Amino acid sequence: MSNLTFNNPIPLDATIKRETGERAYPIWLVVNPKHPAVRHIIWTPVLAEIQDKVYRETHTRIDTSDLYIRNAVRDSGTVPNTLKWWGTDVAQEIELFRGIVLEHKPKIIISFGAFPFEFLRRVYEIKPEKGPKFWSTSNLGDEFGKSIENFDINRTNRIPLLRRVISSGKFREDQDLFIENYFHYVGAKIAEKIIENKNSFNIWIE
């Protein structure tokens, strides 16, 4: 893989803020405040793969300086872990975020793990509602495939990524290969959609 990554690393203090970046930016990240490290552990290598493919095919890179990153809820203590435990605090957060996405209409919202993905489903009023435990690695993988297959630049595309990448292999080499392949696969798929619709994304480094 090329050493090309991105032009502005996510600042370390981003982990303690509710949101960073600009809402006008067309690509958003939504994370579980219990797991802020996904911005570095998952997103950084995925973005490196995106930038690599974009550069190879367009000879430019994505300017990520205004990338919008938001915690799904303000207080990590309100994150539910069952289908029924979605209290009024979470419902209020859903209504708040629904208003924000309807106003700004991002092209892509990338979530990390079970709770942020189900949170987004409820923001967009997708039924039936599921508990976070429903969203296994396999189910999230299926939803990722559907999000790429049904990508439509004229609406907001919700793309789920895993919160952590773990191989079932017995050996360290197997796990390392699985992780590398996952980052390459999802990064390349997302990059393909960005490249296909590059004229709809005002995110390019001049």
mmCIF file of C-alpha atoms in Angstrom:
data_model
loop_
_atom_site.group_PDB
_atom_site.id
_atom_site.type_symbol
_atom_site.label_atom_id
_atom_site.label_comp_id
_atom_site.label_asym_id
_atom_site.label_seq_id
_atom_site.Cartn_x
_atom_site.Cartn_y
_atom_site.Cartn_z
ATOM 1 C CA MET A 1 0.000 0.000 0.000
ATOM 2 C CA SER A 2 1.202 3.517 -0.753
ATOM 3 C CA ASN A 3 2.390 5.761 2.052
ATOM 4 C CA LEU A 4 -0.253 8.290 1.018
ATOM 5 C CA THR A 5 -2.642 8.766 3.891
ATOM 6 C CA PHE A 6 -4.346 12.094 4.477
ATOM 7 C CA ASN A 7 -3.289 15.670 4.808
ATOM 8 C CA ASN A 8 -4.585 16.482 8.287
ATOM 9 C CA PRO A 9 -4.444 13.835 11.024
ATOM 10 C CA ILE A 10 -7.307 13.860 13.516
ATOM 11 C CA PRO A 11 -6.153 15.905 16.520
ATOM 12 C CA LEU A 12 -5.753 14.045 19.771
ATOM 13 C CA ASP A 13 -8.091 16.426 21.585
ATOM 14 C CA ALA A 14 -10.878 15.449 19.166
ATOM 15 C CA THR A 15 -11.590 12.517 21.459
ATOM 16 C CA ILE A 16 -12.910 14.821 24.165
ATOM 17 C CA LYS A 17 -15.139 16.967 21.966
ATOM 18 C CA ARG A 18 -18.745 16.269 21.000
ATOM 19 C CA GLU A 19 -18.051 17.199 17.415
ATOM 20 C CA THR A 20 -15.179 18.385 15.256
ATOM 21 C CA GLY A 21 -14.982 19.585 11.675
ATOM 22 C CA GLU A 22 -17.602 21.291 9.546
ATOM 23 C CA ARG A 23 -21.186 20.147 9.094
ATOM 24 C CA ALA A 24 -21.046 21.379 5.507
ATOM 25 C CA TYR A 25 -18.419 18.704 4.718
ATOM 26 C CA PRO A 26 -20.107 15.903 2.718
ATOM 27 C CA ILE A 27 -18.571 12.973 4.627
ATOM 28 C CA TRP A 28 -19.401 12.458 8.304
ATOM 29 C CA LEU A 29 -18.212 9.999 10.945
ATOM 30 C CA VAL A 30 -20.498 8.968 13.819
ATOM 31 C CA VAL A 31 -18.910 7.168 16.759
ATOM 32 C CA ASN A 32 -19.796 5.692 20.122
ATOM 33 C CA PRO A 33 -18.364 8.004 22.820
ATOM 34 C CA LYS A 34 -17.363 4.884 24.758
ATOM 35 C CA HIS A 35 -14.934 4.008 21.975
ATOM 36 C CA PRO A 36 -13.296 7.199 20.669
ATOM 37 C CA ALA A 37 -10.184 5.276 19.604
ATOM 38 C CA VAL A 38 -11.993 3.953 16.510
ATOM 39 C CA ARG A 39 -11.160 7.268 14.872
ATOM 40 C CA HIS A 40 -7.530 6.206 14.888
ATOM 41 C CA ILE A 41 -7.629 2.393 15.047
ATOM 42 C CA ILE A 42 -10.234 1.908 12.308
ATOM 43 C CA TRP A 43 -10.714 5.155 10.415
ATOM 44 C CA THR A 44 -7.040 6.036 9.944
ATOM 45 C CA PRO A 45 -6.113 2.834 8.030
ATOM 46 C CA VAL A 46 -9.412 2.864 6.107
ATOM 47 C CA LEU A 47 -8.800 6.445 5.034
ATOM 48 C CA ALA A 48 -5.266 5.538 4.000
ATOM 49 C CA GLU A 49 -6.727 2.935 1.648
ATOM 50 C CA ILE A 50 -9.280 5.430 0.326
ATOM 51 C CA GLN A 51 -6.588 8.010 -0.348
ATOM 52 C CA ASP A 52 -4.365 5.428 -2.015
ATOM 53 C CA LYS A 53 -7.042 4.338 -4.498
ATOM 54 C CA VAL A 54 -8.222 7.905 -5.096
ATOM 55 C CA TYR A 55 -4.684 9.051 -5.840
ATOM 56 C CA ARG A 56 -3.958 6.162 -8.173
ATOM 57 C CA GLU A 57 -7.092 6.829 -10.224
ATOM 58 C CA THR A 58 -7.483 10.623 -10.065
ATOM 59 C CA HIS A 59 -3.973 11.862 -9.200
ATOM 60 C CA THR A 60 -5.335 13.979 -6.394
ATOM 61 C CA ARG A 61 -6.258 13.440 -2.770
ATOM 62 C CA ILE A 62 -9.142 14.191 -0.460
ATOM 63 C CA ASP A 63 -8.821 17.236 1.785
ATOM 64 C CA THR A 64 -9.950 15.936 5.177
ATOM 65 C CA SER A 65 -9.244 19.094 7.169
ATOM 66 C CA ASP A 66 -12.984 19.774 7.586
ATOM 67 C CA LEU A 67 -14.078 16.149 8.026
ATOM 68 C CA TYR A 68 -17.091 16.160 10.371
ATOM 69 C CA ILE A 69 -16.837 13.765 13.329
ATOM 70 C CA ARG A 70 -19.560 13.465 15.953
ATOM 71 C CA ASN A 71 -20.289 11.370 19.012
ATOM 72 C CA ALA A 72 -23.720 9.805 18.550
ATOM 73 C CA VAL A 73 -24.665 10.855 22.090
ATOM 74 C CA ARG A 74 -23.110 13.408 24.388
ATOM 75 C CA ASP A 75 -22.909 11.199 27.495
ATOM 76 C CA SER A 76 -21.389 7.732 27.148
ATOM 77 C CA GLY A 77 -23.473 6.640 30.125
ATOM 78 C CA THR A 78 -26.636 6.829 28.013
ATOM 79 C CA VAL A 79 -25.410 4.324 25.421
ATOM 80 C CA PRO A 80 -27.913 1.428 25.499
ATOM 81 C CA ASN A 81 -26.835 -2.205 25.429
ATOM 82 C CA THR A 82 -30.221 -3.867 24.891
ATOM 83 C CA LEU A 83 -33.198 -3.353 22.594
ATOM 84 C CA LYS A 84 -35.408 -1.996 25.378
ATOM 85 C CA TRP A 85 -32.940 0.321 27.081
ATOM 86 C CA TRP A 86 -33.312 3.298 24.764
ATOM 87 C CA GLY A 87 -34.220 6.015 27.235
ATOM 88 C CA THR A 88 -35.537 9.517 26.728
ATOM 89 C CA ASP A 89 -31.998 10.908 26.639
ATOM 90 C CA VAL A 90 -31.177 8.787 23.598
ATOM 91 C CA ALA A 91 -34.517 9.640 21.973
ATOM 92 C CA GLN A 92 -33.699 13.327 22.347
ATOM 93 C CA GLU A 93 -30.277 12.771 20.779
ATOM 94 C CA ILE A 94 -31.932 10.985 17.852
ATOM 95 C CA GLU A 95 -34.306 13.911 17.288
ATOM 96 C CA LEU A 96 -31.437 16.383 17.533
ATOM 97 C CA PHE A 97 -29.296 14.543 15.007
ATOM 98 C CA ARG A 98 -32.255 14.026 12.677
ATOM 99 C CA GLY A 99 -32.639 17.781 12.472
ATOM 100 C CA ILE A 100 -28.932 18.221 11.757
ATOM 101 C CA VAL A 101 -28.811 15.667 8.926
ATOM 102 C CA LEU A 102 -31.997 16.990 7.342
ATOM 103 C CA GLU A 103 -30.508 20.470 7.335
ATOM 104 C CA HIS A 104 -27.063 19.595 5.986
ATOM 105 C CA LYS A 105 -27.753 16.444 3.941
ATOM 106 C CA PRO A 106 -24.286 14.838 3.963
ATOM 107 C CA LYS A 107 -23.495 12.476 1.105
ATOM 108 C CA ILE A 108 -21.973 9.795 3.339
ATOM 109 C CA ILE A 109 -22.276 9.001 7.058
ATOM 110 C CA ILE A 110 -19.854 6.338 8.252
ATOM 111 C CA SER A 111 -20.596 4.647 11.578
ATOM 112 C CA PHE A 112 -18.365 2.413 13.687
ATOM 113 C CA GLY A 113 -19.875 -0.582 15.428
ATOM 114 C CA ALA A 114 -23.326 -1.615 16.568
ATOM 115 C CA PHE A 115 -24.690 1.322 18.543
ATOM 116 C CA PRO A 116 -23.852 4.135 16.096
ATOM 117 C CA PHE A 117 -25.319 2.103 13.219
ATOM 118 C CA GLU A 118 -28.582 1.407 15.045
ATOM 119 C CA PHE A 119 -28.627 5.043 16.179
ATOM 120 C CA LEU A 120 -28.510 6.127 12.523
ATOM 121 C CA ARG A 121 -31.234 3.653 11.588
ATOM 122 C CA ARG A 122 -33.470 5.281 14.165
ATOM 123 C CA VAL A 123 -32.507 8.760 12.999
ATOM 124 C CA TYR A 124 -33.782 7.734 9.559
ATOM 125 C CA GLU A 125 -36.747 5.856 11.095
ATOM 126 C CA ILE A 126 -35.825 2.485 9.614
ATOM 127 C CA LYS A 127 -37.863 -0.445 10.937
ATOM 128 C CA PRO A 128 -37.796 -2.831 12.623
ATOM 129 C CA GLU A 129 -35.750 -1.364 15.444
ATOM 130 C CA LYS A 130 -32.947 -3.599 16.669
ATOM 131 C CA GLY A 131 -30.910 -3.809 19.834
ATOM 132 C CA PRO A 132 -27.187 -3.111 19.489
ATOM 133 C CA LYS A 133 -26.409 -6.765 20.224
ATOM 134 C CA PHE A 134 -28.207 -7.738 17.014
ATOM 135 C CA TRP A 135 -25.491 -6.059 14.970
ATOM 136 C CA SER A 136 -22.849 -8.765 14.933
ATOM 137 C CA THR A 137 -19.745 -8.554 12.777
ATOM 138 C CA SER A 138 -21.525 -10.663 10.157
ATOM 139 C CA ASN A 139 -24.679 -8.531 10.139
ATOM 140 C CA LEU A 140 -22.720 -5.288 9.961
ATOM 141 C CA GLY A 141 -20.700 -6.761 7.105
ATOM 142 C CA ASP A 142 -23.913 -7.563 5.242
ATOM 143 C CA GLU A 143 -25.160 -4.016 5.785
ATOM 144 C CA PHE A 144 -21.871 -2.617 4.500
ATOM 145 C CA GLY A 145 -22.314 -4.607 1.296
ATOM 146 C CA LYS A 146 -25.871 -3.332 0.882
ATOM 147 C CA SER A 147 -24.793 0.263 1.471
ATOM 148 C CA ILE A 148 -22.224 0.027 -1.320
ATOM 149 C CA GLU A 149 -24.528 -1.827 -3.702
ATOM 150 C CA ASN A 150 -27.352 0.683 -3.173
ATOM 151 C CA PHE A 151 -25.172 3.805 -3.067
ATOM 152 C CA ASP A 152 -27.056 6.853 -4.345
ATOM 153 C CA ILE A 153 -25.316 10.220 -4.483
ATOM 154 C CA ASN A 154 -28.689 11.983 -4.370
ATOM 155 C CA ARG A 155 -29.348 10.879 -0.804
ATOM 156 C CA THR A 156 -27.394 10.344 2.403
ATOM 157 C CA ASN A 157 -25.644 6.978 2.355
ATOM 158 C CA ARG A 158 -25.170 5.263 5.728
ATOM 159 C CA ILE A 159 -22.064 3.056 5.622
ATOM 160 C CA PRO A 160 -21.325 0.852 8.670
ATOM 161 C CA LEU A 161 -17.791 -0.152 9.594
ATOM 162 C CA LEU A 162 -16.723 -2.435 12.413
ATOM 163 C CA ARG A 163 -15.645 -0.986 15.740
ATOM 164 C CA ARG A 164 -12.906 -3.571 16.013
ATOM 165 C CA VAL A 165 -11.525 -6.096 13.574
ATOM 166 C CA ILE A 166 -10.831 -9.562 14.967
ATOM 167 C CA SER A 167 -9.950 -12.682 13.018
ATOM 168 C CA SER A 168 -11.036 -16.160 14.054
ATOM 169 C CA GLY A 169 -7.644 -17.480 12.947
ATOM 170 C CA LYS A 170 -5.448 -19.220 15.492
ATOM 171 C CA PHE A 171 -2.223 -17.529 14.470
ATOM 172 C CA ARG A 172 -1.088 -13.925 14.729
ATOM 173 C CA GLU A 173 -0.207 -13.918 11.037
ATOM 174 C CA ASP A 174 -3.804 -14.880 10.187
ATOM 175 C CA GLN A 175 -5.173 -12.046 12.291
ATOM 176 C CA ASP A 176 -2.803 -9.473 10.812
ATOM 177 C CA LEU A 177 -3.735 -10.535 7.278
ATOM 178 C CA PHE A 178 -7.459 -10.439 8.054
ATOM 179 C CA ILE A 179 -7.209 -6.932 9.492
ATOM 180 C CA GLU A 180 -5.148 -5.661 6.568
ATOM 181 C CA ASN A 181 -7.583 -7.209 4.094
ATOM 182 C CA TYR A 182 -10.580 -5.661 5.873
ATOM 183 C CA PHE A 183 -9.126 -2.162 5.750
ATOM 184 C CA HIS A 184 -8.173 -2.609 2.101
ATOM 185 C CA TYR A 185 -11.580 -4.002 1.140
ATOM 186 C CA VAL A 186 -13.799 -1.392 2.780
ATOM 187 C CA GLY A 187 -11.458 1.464 1.889
ATOM 188 C CA ALA A 188 -11.415 0.455 -1.774
ATOM 189 C CA LYS A 189 -15.197 0.079 -1.911
ATOM 190 C CA ILE A 190 -15.804 3.502 -0.376
ATOM 191 C CA ALA A 191 -13.182 5.038 -2.655
ATOM 192 C CA GLU A 192 -14.904 3.578 -5.716
ATOM 193 C CA LYS A 193 -18.131 5.380 -4.863
ATOM 194 C CA ILE A 194 -16.346 8.646 -4.179
ATOM 195 C CA ILE A 195 -14.473 8.405 -7.485
ATOM 196 C CA GLU A 196 -17.634 7.501 -9.420
ATOM 197 C CA ASN A 197 -19.287 10.631 -8.034
ATOM 198 C CA LYS A 198 -16.226 12.867 -7.760
ATOM 199 C CA ASN A 199 -17.958 15.862 -9.314
ATOM 200 C CA SER A 200 -20.497 15.810 -6.473
ATOM 201 C CA PHE A 201 -17.790 16.028 -3.797
ATOM 202 C CA ASN A 202 -16.113 19.378 -3.236
ATOM 203 C CA ILE A 203 -13.347 17.787 -1.173
ATOM 204 C CA TRP A 204 -10.340 17.693 -3.472
ATOM 205 C CA ILE A 205 -6.891 19.092 -2.810
ATOM 206 C CA GLU A 206 -6.118 21.600 -5.543
#
